Amino acid sequence: MRRHGQQNGTREVGRHAYRVQDLLADHDRDHDRPDGRDRSDGRDGNDGRLNGQHGQGRRQDRTRPDLDDATADAVGRLSEALEWVERARGALYEFHQLSGHADLTLIEAISGLEDAGHPGIAANIREALYGRNVLDGRWTFQIVEEYDELYYRPFVEVDEEVRRRLTDGMRHVHEARMKARERARAGRDLWGPGA
């Protein structure tokens, strides 16, 4: 069984093969915009810049007023889910590094026992723990790699594809709307510098 592969834009993970574009085909609105703009290139239609990116001190509205609230909220939830995945991935890398540090410290302990005249105890520890797998057949680097390939990368790809199709690739539209509402209520410049 192949764990991960990619061919002709098709991604295979375990027994499941998919194309991110196919997962979202029913919701493809690239050429179905009420204002006639084409979403496929991710441009805002005005000056060729990606909408929501800052030019030379230029302020831009990142709230995507042409996008309905339900879509902005749902895309925001998907991105929030990805943020939790990012945190989980960070915890997994922390586990990887902590386990690696423990192994290096173990080597120092074995050497210290040998140097202190306890070669038998050092040998017992080496036999019991040195080079041991943390999961069946795997060291932590293999766990991290498998997580990345089977779960993390597909999650990132789906999030990017959904945003490409629904928000012109813009991130944090939901949060931008929150910022605009709160700053407007406080009488602040929505996108200006400073506090």
mmCIF file of C-alpha atoms in Angstrom:
data_model
loop_
_atom_site.group_PDB
_atom_site.id
_atom_site.type_symbol
_atom_site.label_atom_id
_atom_site.label_comp_id
_atom_site.label_asym_id
_atom_site.label_seq_id
_atom_site.Cartn_x
_atom_site.Cartn_y
_atom_site.Cartn_z
ATOM 1 C CA MET A 1 0.000 0.000 0.000
ATOM 2 C CA ARG A 2 1.370 3.383 -0.957
ATOM 3 C CA ARG A 3 1.213 5.876 1.865
ATOM 4 C CA HIS A 4 1.649 8.986 -0.166
ATOM 5 C CA GLY A 5 2.078 9.800 -3.774
ATOM 6 C CA GLN A 6 1.161 12.396 -6.314
ATOM 7 C CA GLN A 7 0.604 11.851 -9.997
ATOM 8 C CA ASN A 8 -1.209 14.028 -12.548
ATOM 9 C CA GLY A 9 -2.468 16.279 -9.764
ATOM 10 C CA THR A 10 -3.949 13.287 -7.934
ATOM 11 C CA ARG A 11 -2.861 12.746 -4.367
ATOM 12 C CA GLU A 12 -2.908 9.247 -2.902
ATOM 13 C CA VAL A 13 -2.903 8.732 0.832
ATOM 14 C CA GLY A 14 -3.338 5.205 2.099
ATOM 15 C CA ARG A 15 -6.151 3.671 0.081
ATOM 16 C CA HIS A 16 -7.690 7.041 -0.751
ATOM 17 C CA ALA A 17 -6.826 8.959 -3.906
ATOM 18 C CA TYR A 18 -8.158 12.454 -4.448
ATOM 19 C CA ARG A 19 -7.602 15.695 -6.250
ATOM 20 C CA VAL A 20 -8.181 18.761 -4.115
ATOM 21 C CA GLN A 21 -9.895 20.448 -7.065
ATOM 22 C CA ASP A 22 -12.289 17.490 -7.426
ATOM 23 C CA LEU A 23 -13.220 17.630 -3.754
ATOM 24 C CA LEU A 24 -14.467 21.141 -4.313
ATOM 25 C CA ALA A 25 -15.803 20.811 -7.868
ATOM 26 C CA ASP A 26 -19.435 21.249 -6.821
ATOM 27 C CA HIS A 27 -18.595 24.615 -5.332
ATOM 28 C CA ASP A 28 -16.470 25.980 -8.140
ATOM 29 C CA ARG A 29 -17.484 29.585 -8.699
ATOM 30 C CA ASP A 30 -14.396 30.729 -10.552
ATOM 31 C CA HIS A 31 -16.434 32.049 -13.468
ATOM 32 C CA ASP A 32 -19.777 32.593 -11.744
ATOM 33 C CA ARG A 33 -19.466 35.998 -10.122
ATOM 34 C CA PRO A 34 -22.284 38.540 -10.059
ATOM 35 C CA ASP A 35 -19.853 41.341 -10.863
ATOM 36 C CA GLY A 36 -18.352 39.474 -13.820
ATOM 37 C CA ARG A 37 -14.833 39.382 -12.346
ATOM 38 C CA ASP A 38 -12.849 36.214 -12.854
ATOM 39 C CA ARG A 39 -11.725 34.693 -9.559
ATOM 40 C CA SER A 40 -9.243 32.307 -11.070
ATOM 41 C CA ASP A 41 -6.255 34.635 -10.981
ATOM 42 C CA GLY A 42 -6.825 35.939 -7.444
ATOM 43 C CA ARG A 43 -6.618 39.593 -8.492
ATOM 44 C CA ASP A 44 -8.940 42.311 -7.286
ATOM 45 C CA GLY A 45 -9.612 43.657 -10.780
ATOM 46 C CA ASN A 46 -8.430 47.191 -10.037
ATOM 47 C CA ASP A 47 -4.680 47.525 -10.130
ATOM 48 C CA GLY A 48 -3.526 43.908 -10.491
ATOM 49 C CA ARG A 49 -2.457 43.588 -6.851
ATOM 50 C CA LEU A 50 -3.728 40.713 -4.793
ATOM 51 C CA ASN A 51 -6.661 42.020 -2.817
ATOM 52 C CA GLY A 52 -5.727 42.500 0.822
ATOM 53 C CA GLN A 53 -2.016 42.929 0.233
ATOM 54 C CA HIS A 54 -0.326 46.189 1.048
ATOM 55 C CA GLY A 55 1.291 48.248 -1.666
ATOM 56 C CA GLN A 56 3.512 51.268 -1.106
ATOM 57 C CA GLY A 57 1.687 52.459 1.996
ATOM 58 C CA ARG A 58 -1.653 51.893 0.256
ATOM 59 C CA ARG A 59 -4.558 50.830 2.455
ATOM 60 C CA GLN A 60 -6.896 48.183 1.122
ATOM 61 C CA ASP A 61 -10.177 46.824 2.342
ATOM 62 C CA ARG A 62 -9.712 43.177 3.314
ATOM 63 C CA THR A 63 -13.337 42.571 4.290
ATOM 64 C CA ARG A 64 -14.445 41.341 0.841
ATOM 65 C CA PRO A 65 -17.831 43.111 0.930
ATOM 66 C CA ASP A 66 -18.936 41.118 -2.156
ATOM 67 C CA LEU A 67 -18.765 37.872 -0.137
ATOM 68 C CA ASP A 68 -21.802 36.770 1.866
ATOM 69 C CA ASP A 69 -21.431 36.379 5.636
ATOM 70 C CA ALA A 70 -22.190 32.648 5.671
ATOM 71 C CA THR A 71 -19.376 31.925 3.204
ATOM 72 C CA ALA A 72 -16.909 34.204 4.999
ATOM 73 C CA ASP A 73 -17.759 32.542 8.321
ATOM 74 C CA ALA A 74 -17.465 28.990 6.944
ATOM 75 C CA VAL A 75 -14.127 29.702 5.251
ATOM 76 C CA GLY A 76 -12.982 31.305 8.492
ATOM 77 C CA ARG A 77 -13.900 28.142 10.402
ATOM 78 C CA LEU A 78 -11.915 26.022 7.952
ATOM 79 C CA SER A 79 -8.889 28.266 8.415
ATOM 80 C CA GLU A 80 -9.359 28.144 12.188
ATOM 81 C CA ALA A 81 -9.350 24.338 11.958
ATOM 82 C CA LEU A 82 -6.056 24.576 10.055
ATOM 83 C CA GLU A 83 -4.649 26.809 12.788
ATOM 84 C CA TRP A 84 -5.447 24.065 15.314
ATOM 85 C CA VAL A 85 -3.738 21.551 13.033
ATOM 86 C CA GLU A 86 -0.701 23.858 12.946
ATOM 87 C CA ARG A 87 -0.661 23.859 16.748
ATOM 88 C CA ALA A 88 -0.981 20.070 16.847
ATOM 89 C CA ARG A 89 1.887 19.819 14.374
ATOM 90 C CA GLY A 90 3.969 22.095 16.592
ATOM 91 C CA ALA A 91 3.246 19.844 19.562
ATOM 92 C CA LEU A 92 4.288 16.850 17.479
ATOM 93 C CA TYR A 93 7.570 18.548 16.570
ATOM 94 C CA GLU A 94 8.056 19.374 20.236
ATOM 95 C CA PHE A 95 7.527 15.685 21.031
ATOM 96 C CA HIS A 96 10.097 14.837 18.321
ATOM 97 C CA GLN A 97 12.678 17.240 19.748
ATOM 98 C CA LEU A 98 12.042 16.330 23.384
ATOM 99 C CA SER A 99 12.411 12.633 22.585
ATOM 100 C CA GLY A 100 15.609 13.330 20.660
ATOM 101 C CA HIS A 101 16.980 15.352 23.565
ATOM 102 C CA ALA A 102 16.134 12.489 25.916
ATOM 103 C CA ASP A 103 18.082 10.084 23.687
ATOM 104 C CA LEU A 104 21.138 12.345 23.699
ATOM 105 C CA THR A 105 20.921 12.679 27.487
ATOM 106 C CA LEU A 106 20.619 8.889 27.743
ATOM 107 C CA ILE A 107 23.887 8.527 25.822
ATOM 108 C CA GLU A 108 25.557 10.864 28.319
ATOM 109 C CA ALA A 109 24.178 8.812 31.218
ATOM 110 C CA ILE A 110 25.485 5.556 29.721
ATOM 111 C CA SER A 111 28.907 7.069 29.127
ATOM 112 C CA GLY A 112 28.929 8.538 32.622
ATOM 113 C CA LEU A 113 28.180 5.164 34.194
ATOM 114 C CA GLU A 114 30.925 3.513 32.142
ATOM 115 C CA ASP A 115 33.404 6.227 33.158
ATOM 116 C CA ALA A 116 32.357 5.836 36.817
ATOM 117 C CA GLY A 117 33.242 2.133 36.741
ATOM 118 C CA HIS A 118 29.773 0.620 36.211
ATOM 119 C CA PRO A 119 30.087 -1.015 32.777
ATOM 120 C CA GLY A 120 27.544 -3.747 33.552
ATOM 121 C CA ILE A 121 24.801 -1.296 34.467
ATOM 122 C CA ALA A 122 25.687 0.849 31.446
ATOM 123 C CA ALA A 123 25.428 -2.243 29.217
ATOM 124 C CA ASN A 124 22.021 -3.124 30.678
ATOM 125 C CA ILE A 125 20.709 0.387 30.004
ATOM 126 C CA ARG A 126 22.137 0.342 26.472
ATOM 127 C CA GLU A 127 20.444 -2.979 25.753
ATOM 128 C CA ALA A 128 17.093 -1.849 27.202
ATOM 129 C CA LEU A 129 16.855 1.701 25.847
ATOM 130 C CA TYR A 130 19.549 2.743 23.377
ATOM 131 C CA GLY A 131 18.209 3.177 19.825
ATOM 132 C CA ARG A 132 14.748 2.026 20.866
ATOM 133 C CA ASN A 133 11.722 2.841 18.697
ATOM 134 C CA VAL A 134 9.199 5.180 20.312
ATOM 135 C CA LEU A 135 6.310 3.554 18.430
ATOM 136 C CA ASP A 136 6.221 0.175 16.754
ATOM 137 C CA GLY A 137 8.979 0.289 14.133
ATOM 138 C CA ARG A 138 9.309 4.062 14.172
ATOM 139 C CA TRP A 139 11.426 6.845 15.548
ATOM 140 C CA THR A 140 9.896 10.269 16.035
ATOM 141 C CA PHE A 141 11.134 11.658 12.699
ATOM 142 C CA GLN A 142 9.085 8.979 10.948
ATOM 143 C CA ILE A 143 5.988 9.905 12.956
ATOM 144 C CA VAL A 144 6.414 13.574 12.029
ATOM 145 C CA GLU A 145 6.884 12.716 8.351
ATOM 146 C CA GLU A 146 3.821 10.471 8.280
ATOM 147 C CA TYR A 147 1.685 13.138 9.983
ATOM 148 C CA ASP A 148 2.854 15.710 7.460
ATOM 149 C CA GLU A 149 2.101 13.499 4.472
ATOM 150 C CA LEU A 150 -1.151 11.871 5.583
ATOM 151 C CA TYR A 151 -2.826 14.769 7.378
ATOM 152 C CA TYR A 152 -1.068 18.127 7.451
ATOM 153 C CA ARG A 153 -0.324 18.663 3.743
ATOM 154 C CA PRO A 154 -3.814 17.631 2.554
ATOM 155 C CA PHE A 155 -5.327 19.989 5.144
ATOM 156 C CA VAL A 156 -3.188 22.903 3.910
ATOM 157 C CA GLU A 157 -3.996 22.125 0.272
ATOM 158 C CA VAL A 158 -7.746 21.996 0.890
ATOM 159 C CA ASP A 159 -7.665 25.279 2.834
ATOM 160 C CA GLU A 160 -5.720 26.978 0.044
ATOM 161 C CA GLU A 161 -8.049 25.640 -2.645
ATOM 162 C CA VAL A 162 -11.182 26.722 -0.779
ATOM 163 C CA ARG A 163 -9.758 30.208 -0.288
ATOM 164 C CA ARG A 164 -8.684 30.375 -3.942
ATOM 165 C CA ARG A 165 -12.212 29.543 -5.050
ATOM 166 C CA LEU A 166 -14.196 31.587 -2.542
ATOM 167 C CA THR A 167 -12.060 34.504 -1.283
ATOM 168 C CA ASP A 168 -9.626 35.086 -4.158
ATOM 169 C CA GLY A 169 -6.995 33.413 -1.992
ATOM 170 C CA MET A 170 -7.301 35.969 0.777
ATOM 171 C CA ARG A 171 -6.728 34.798 4.322
ATOM 172 C CA HIS A 172 -8.559 35.956 7.444
ATOM 173 C CA VAL A 173 -11.530 37.631 5.753
ATOM 174 C CA HIS A 174 -13.692 36.855 8.800
ATOM 175 C CA GLU A 175 -11.104 38.452 11.105
ATOM 176 C CA ALA A 176 -10.749 41.448 8.792
ATOM 177 C CA ARG A 177 -14.491 42.007 9.099
ATOM 178 C CA MET A 178 -14.253 41.806 12.883
ATOM 179 C CA LYS A 179 -11.410 44.336 12.851
ATOM 180 C CA ALA A 180 -13.334 46.710 10.594
ATOM 181 C CA ARG A 181 -16.478 46.511 12.764
ATOM 182 C CA GLU A 182 -14.641 47.077 16.027
ATOM 183 C CA ARG A 183 -12.485 49.918 14.706
ATOM 184 C CA ALA A 184 -15.518 51.566 13.103
ATOM 185 C CA ARG A 185 -17.402 51.427 16.423
ATOM 186 C CA ALA A 186 -14.399 53.007 18.140
ATOM 187 C CA GLY A 187 -14.141 55.724 15.479
ATOM 188 C CA ARG A 188 -10.716 54.530 14.321
ATOM 189 C CA ASP A 189 -9.309 54.452 10.791
ATOM 190 C CA LEU A 190 -10.156 50.918 9.639
ATOM 191 C CA TRP A 191 -6.834 50.143 7.980
ATOM 192 C CA GLY A 192 -4.612 52.968 9.146
ATOM 193 C CA PRO A 193 -1.283 52.709 10.958
ATOM 194 C CA GLY A 194 -0.768 53.080 14.677
ATOM 195 C CA ALA A 195 -3.238 52.136 17.386
#
